[in-house]
């Protein structure tokens, strides 16, 4: 699996290169600014890019805007945003069109290397990897959306795990309940939010994220 890393902090960048190389990934480029990232993506055609949000020249949102551009211009490249910050407005744009091949993890909440590698692999394979705190910010930003207030506390837990990209089996394991109970909660959530049911995990995530981030009824 070929990876491009965009991280302006040299120690973090080199640490990611070593971590991934030691685990069999091919790091085709490790760069420090969004322009170099765009060039590396165009030249190397990696499977996935790891992108920090705050990079030169202003250290505000350059990385996230570059991630949005990459998702538009190179739809086959997975994008994993890896940052200390949650930028809800841009996160919504990042996830707006399709939740396939996209992730958003927070640096200070990744405690297990195996979990990070699993998330990266999932994103490169077309899946989704969202930190629960990112999901929480999106849900709070979408509190005005009709239907959210009617969810029970357990349904909100299930909704958050759905938005992370977890399957029914994964939700059942996380909450220590049976898959059948999860299916009932999911059906209730879709009904209360006015969303069409779907067996596709990615379509489920798309519907949920559009709704909780204020995107309205899924198409």
mmCIF file of N, CA and C in Angstrom, residues 12-78:
data_model
loop_
_atom_site.group_PDB
_atom_site.id
_atom_site.type_symbol
_atom_site.label_atom_id
_atom_site.label_comp_id
_atom_site.label_asym_id
_atom_site.label_seq_id
_atom_site.Cartn_x
_atom_site.Cartn_y
_atom_site.Cartn_z
ATOM 1 N N UNK A 12 6.990 14.664 13.826
ATOM 2 C CA UNK A 12 5.789 13.875 13.567
ATOM 3 C C UNK A 12 5.851 13.222 12.193
ATOM 4 N N UNK A 13 6.308 13.989 11.207
ATOM 5 C CA UNK A 13 6.384 13.467 9.846
ATOM 6 C C UNK A 13 7.331 12.274 9.767
ATOM 7 N N UNK A 14 8.525 12.421 10.339
ATOM 8 C CA UNK A 14 9.486 11.326 10.296
ATOM 9 C C UNK A 14 9.020 10.139 11.128
ATOM 10 N N UNK A 15 8.325 10.422 12.226
ATOM 11 C CA UNK A 15 7.791 9.334 13.038
ATOM 12 C C UNK A 15 6.758 8.513 12.279
ATOM 13 N N UNK A 16 5.885 9.182 11.520
ATOM 14 C CA UNK A 16 4.892 8.473 10.713
ATOM 15 C C UNK A 16 5.563 7.650 9.622
ATOM 16 N N UNK A 17 6.591 8.223 9.000
ATOM 17 C CA UNK A 17 7.319 7.482 7.960
ATOM 18 C C UNK A 17 7.898 6.197 8.540
ATOM 19 N N UNK A 18 8.548 6.295 9.680
ATOM 20 C CA UNK A 18 9.167 5.115 10.291
ATOM 21 C C UNK A 18 8.101 4.100 10.711
ATOM 22 N N UNK A 19 7.049 4.584 11.343
ATOM 23 C CA UNK A 19 5.986 3.693 11.810
ATOM 24 C C UNK A 19 5.392 2.897 10.654
ATOM 25 N N UNK A 20 5.081 3.579 9.570
ATOM 26 C CA UNK A 20 4.414 2.909 8.451
ATOM 27 C C UNK A 20 5.380 2.017 7.670
ATOM 28 N N UNK A 21 6.605 2.478 7.496
ATOM 29 C CA UNK A 21 7.595 1.668 6.781
ATOM 30 C C UNK A 21 7.863 0.367 7.524
ATOM 31 N N UNK A 22 7.954 0.454 8.838
ATOM 32 C CA UNK A 22 8.201 -0.737 9.642
ATOM 33 C C UNK A 22 7.061 -1.749 9.547
ATOM 34 N N UNK A 23 5.886 -1.282 9.167
ATOM 35 C CA UNK A 23 4.714 -2.167 9.073
ATOM 36 C C UNK A 23 4.358 -2.524 7.634
ATOM 37 N N UNK A 24 5.287 -2.303 6.721
ATOM 38 C CA UNK A 24 5.127 -2.796 5.366
ATOM 39 C C UNK A 24 4.499 -1.840 4.372
ATOM 40 N N UNK A 25 4.191 -0.608 4.806
ATOM 41 C CA UNK A 25 3.657 0.386 3.876
ATOM 42 C C UNK A 25 4.800 0.987 3.055
ATOM 43 N N UNK A 26 4.478 1.456 1.862
ATOM 44 C CA UNK A 26 5.449 2.188 1.048
ATOM 45 C C UNK A 26 5.093 3.674 1.129
ATOM 46 N N UNK A 27 5.948 4.461 1.759
ATOM 47 C CA UNK A 27 5.726 5.899 1.835
ATOM 48 C C UNK A 27 6.386 6.537 0.616
ATOM 49 N N UNK A 28 5.568 6.921 -0.358
ATOM 50 C CA UNK A 28 6.108 7.438 -1.614
ATOM 51 C C UNK A 28 6.524 8.899 -1.513
ATOM 52 N N UNK A 29 5.979 9.639 -0.535
ATOM 53 C CA UNK A 29 6.388 11.028 -0.327
ATOM 54 C C UNK A 29 5.989 11.452 1.071
ATOM 55 N N UNK A 30 6.813 12.296 1.684
ATOM 56 C CA UNK A 30 6.508 12.891 2.989
ATOM 57 C C UNK A 30 6.835 14.369 2.867
ATOM 58 N N UNK A 31 5.810 15.217 2.873
ATOM 59 C CA UNK A 31 5.973 16.630 2.552
ATOM 60 C C UNK A 31 5.469 17.495 3.701
ATOM 61 N N UNK A 32 5.751 18.818 3.605
ATOM 62 C CA UNK A 32 5.463 19.714 4.720
ATOM 63 C C UNK A 32 4.489 20.832 4.378
ATOM 64 N N UNK A 33 3.961 20.870 3.154
ATOM 65 C CA UNK A 33 3.028 21.937 2.807
ATOM 66 C C UNK A 33 2.024 21.431 1.776
ATOM 67 N N UNK A 34 0.875 22.115 1.646
ATOM 68 C CA UNK A 34 -0.195 21.620 0.780
ATOM 69 C C UNK A 34 0.146 21.608 -0.699
ATOM 70 N N UNK A 35 0.970 22.541 -1.155
ATOM 71 C CA UNK A 35 1.341 22.538 -2.575
ATOM 72 C C UNK A 35 2.176 21.304 -2.902
ATOM 73 N N UNK A 36 3.113 20.976 -2.036
ATOM 74 C CA UNK A 36 3.913 19.771 -2.241
ATOM 75 C C UNK A 36 3.039 18.525 -2.151
ATOM 76 N N UNK A 37 2.024 18.564 -1.290
ATOM 77 C CA UNK A 37 1.086 17.445 -1.187
ATOM 78 C C UNK A 37 0.346 17.239 -2.500
ATOM 79 N N UNK A 38 -0.211 18.296 -3.057
ATOM 80 C CA UNK A 38 -0.948 18.178 -4.319
ATOM 81 C C UNK A 38 -0.052 17.627 -5.418
ATOM 82 N N UNK A 39 1.200 18.103 -5.471
ATOM 83 C CA UNK A 39 2.142 17.624 -6.487
ATOM 84 C C UNK A 39 2.452 16.146 -6.291
ATOM 85 N N UNK A 40 2.636 15.731 -5.033
ATOM 86 C CA UNK A 40 2.956 14.331 -4.740
ATOM 87 C C UNK A 40 1.791 13.420 -5.110
ATOM 88 N N UNK A 41 0.572 13.850 -4.837
ATOM 89 C CA UNK A 41 -0.599 13.044 -5.186
ATOM 90 C C UNK A 41 -0.686 12.874 -6.697
ATOM 91 N N UNK A 42 -0.495 13.959 -7.431
ATOM 92 C CA UNK A 42 -0.583 13.897 -8.893
ATOM 93 C C UNK A 42 0.522 13.025 -9.485
ATOM 94 N N UNK A 43 1.707 13.083 -8.887
ATOM 95 C CA UNK A 43 2.843 12.351 -9.441
ATOM 96 C C UNK A 43 2.861 10.881 -9.017
ATOM 97 N N UNK A 44 2.516 10.596 -7.761
ATOM 98 C CA UNK A 44 2.706 9.265 -7.208
ATOM 99 C C UNK A 44 1.466 8.388 -7.223
ATOM 100 N N UNK A 45 0.274 8.997 -7.319
ATOM 101 C CA UNK A 45 -0.981 8.238 -7.306
ATOM 102 C C UNK A 45 -1.002 7.206 -6.163
ATOM 103 N N UNK A 46 -0.907 7.666 -4.916
ATOM 104 C CA UNK A 46 -0.890 6.733 -3.785
ATOM 105 C C UNK A 46 -2.267 6.128 -3.547
ATOM 106 N N UNK A 47 -2.303 5.154 -2.660
ATOM 107 C CA UNK A 47 -3.590 4.588 -2.249
ATOM 108 C C UNK A 47 -4.286 5.480 -1.231
ATOM 109 N N UNK A 48 -3.489 6.167 -0.419
ATOM 110 C CA UNK A 48 -4.069 6.972 0.649
ATOM 111 C C UNK A 48 -3.096 8.078 1.039
ATOM 112 N N UNK A 49 -3.653 9.210 1.490
ATOM 113 C CA UNK A 49 -2.836 10.322 1.980
ATOM 114 C C UNK A 49 -3.198 10.617 3.428
ATOM 115 N N UNK A 50 -2.182 10.827 4.256
ATOM 116 C CA UNK A 50 -2.362 11.263 5.638
ATOM 117 C C UNK A 50 -2.073 12.756 5.672
ATOM 118 N N UNK A 51 -3.039 13.558 6.130
ATOM 119 C CA UNK A 51 -2.936 15.005 5.973
ATOM 120 C C UNK A 51 -3.214 15.722 7.290
ATOM 121 N N UNK A 52 -2.279 16.564 7.712
ATOM 122 C CA UNK A 52 -2.517 17.435 8.859
ATOM 123 C C UNK A 52 -3.359 18.621 8.391
ATOM 124 N N UNK A 53 -4.086 19.246 9.305
ATOM 125 C CA UNK A 53 -4.938 20.376 8.930
ATOM 126 C C UNK A 53 -4.139 21.665 8.811
ATOM 127 N N UNK A 54 -3.347 21.970 9.823
ATOM 128 C CA UNK A 54 -2.702 23.280 9.885
ATOM 129 C C UNK A 54 -1.277 23.197 9.367
ATOM 130 N N UNK A 55 -1.097 23.744 8.157
ATOM 131 C CA UNK A 55 0.197 23.727 7.488
ATOM 132 C C UNK A 55 0.484 25.112 6.925
ATOM 133 N N UNK A 56 1.724 25.348 6.457
ATOM 134 C CA UNK A 56 2.074 26.648 5.879
ATOM 135 C C UNK A 56 1.167 26.967 4.677
ATOM 136 N N UNK A 57 0.971 28.250 4.380
ATOM 137 C CA UNK A 57 1.681 29.387 5.002
ATOM 138 C C UNK A 57 0.999 29.975 6.231
ATOM 139 N N UNK A 58 -0.298 29.784 6.435
ATOM 140 C CA UNK A 58 -0.983 30.458 7.538
ATOM 141 C C UNK A 58 -1.219 29.560 8.744
ATOM 142 N N UNK A 59 -1.008 28.257 8.577
ATOM 143 C CA UNK A 59 -1.216 27.298 9.664
ATOM 144 C C UNK A 59 -2.642 27.377 10.228
ATOM 145 N N UNK A 60 -3.606 27.451 9.320
ATOM 146 C CA UNK A 60 -5.010 27.452 9.751
ATOM 147 C C UNK A 60 -5.724 26.216 9.217
ATOM 148 N N UNK A 61 -6.121 26.250 7.952
ATOM 149 C CA UNK A 61 -6.907 25.142 7.416
ATOM 150 C C UNK A 61 -6.408 24.647 6.061
ATOM 151 N N UNK A 62 -5.141 24.954 5.747
ATOM 152 C CA UNK A 62 -4.614 24.592 4.421
ATOM 153 C C UNK A 62 -4.719 23.105 4.131
ATOM 154 N N UNK A 63 -4.406 22.281 5.121
ATOM 155 C CA UNK A 63 -4.421 20.841 4.900
ATOM 156 C C UNK A 63 -5.808 20.305 4.610
ATOM 157 N N UNK A 64 -6.790 20.817 5.334
ATOM 158 C CA UNK A 64 -8.155 20.334 5.135
ATOM 159 C C UNK A 64 -8.702 20.783 3.790
ATOM 160 N N UNK A 65 -8.349 22.001 3.388
ATOM 161 C CA UNK A 65 -8.786 22.447 2.060
ATOM 162 C C UNK A 65 -8.110 21.630 0.965
ATOM 163 N N UNK A 66 -6.843 21.265 1.189
ATOM 164 C CA UNK A 66 -6.154 20.399 0.230
ATOM 165 C C UNK A 66 -6.808 19.022 0.169
ATOM 166 N N UNK A 67 -7.235 18.511 1.339
ATOM 167 C CA UNK A 67 -7.910 17.211 1.374
ATOM 168 C C UNK A 67 -9.195 17.242 0.562
ATOM 169 N N UNK A 68 -9.948 18.329 0.666
ATOM 170 C CA UNK A 68 -11.182 18.465 -0.109
ATOM 171 C C UNK A 68 -10.858 18.483 -1.600
ATOM 172 N N UNK A 69 -9.792 19.199 -1.981
ATOM 173 C CA UNK A 69 -9.388 19.240 -3.392
ATOM 174 C C UNK A 69 -8.995 17.856 -3.894
ATOM 175 N N UNK A 70 -8.265 17.111 -3.072
ATOM 176 C CA UNK A 70 -7.816 15.775 -3.475
ATOM 177 C C UNK A 70 -9.002 14.851 -3.664
ATOM 178 N N UNK A 71 -9.984 14.936 -2.771
ATOM 179 C CA UNK A 71 -11.174 14.090 -2.915
ATOM 180 C C UNK A 71 -11.927 14.415 -4.196
ATOM 181 N N UNK A 72 -11.868 15.659 -4.603
ATOM 182 C CA UNK A 72 -12.532 16.058 -5.849
ATOM 183 C C UNK A 72 -11.717 15.639 -7.074
ATOM 184 N N UNK A 73 -10.407 15.895 -7.049
ATOM 185 C CA UNK A 73 -9.573 15.693 -8.237
ATOM 186 C C UNK A 73 -9.020 14.283 -8.369
ATOM 187 N N UNK A 74 -8.914 13.561 -7.248
ATOM 188 C CA UNK A 74 -8.354 12.204 -7.259
ATOM 189 C C UNK A 74 -9.258 11.300 -6.418
ATOM 190 N N UNK A 75 -10.434 10.987 -6.904
ATOM 191 C CA UNK A 75 -11.415 10.244 -6.098
ATOM 192 C C UNK A 75 -10.979 8.848 -5.694
ATOM 193 N N UNK A 76 -9.966 8.303 -6.358
ATOM 194 C CA UNK A 76 -9.496 6.964 -6.000
ATOM 195 C C UNK A 76 -8.496 6.977 -4.844
ATOM 196 N N UNK A 77 -8.063 8.143 -4.429
ATOM 197 C CA UNK A 77 -7.092 8.259 -3.341
ATOM 198 C C UNK A 77 -7.842 8.437 -2.016
ATOM 199 N N UNK A 78 -7.589 7.552 -1.067
ATOM 200 C CA UNK A 78 -8.175 7.712 0.252
ATOM 201 C C UNK A 78 -7.545 8.886 0.978
#
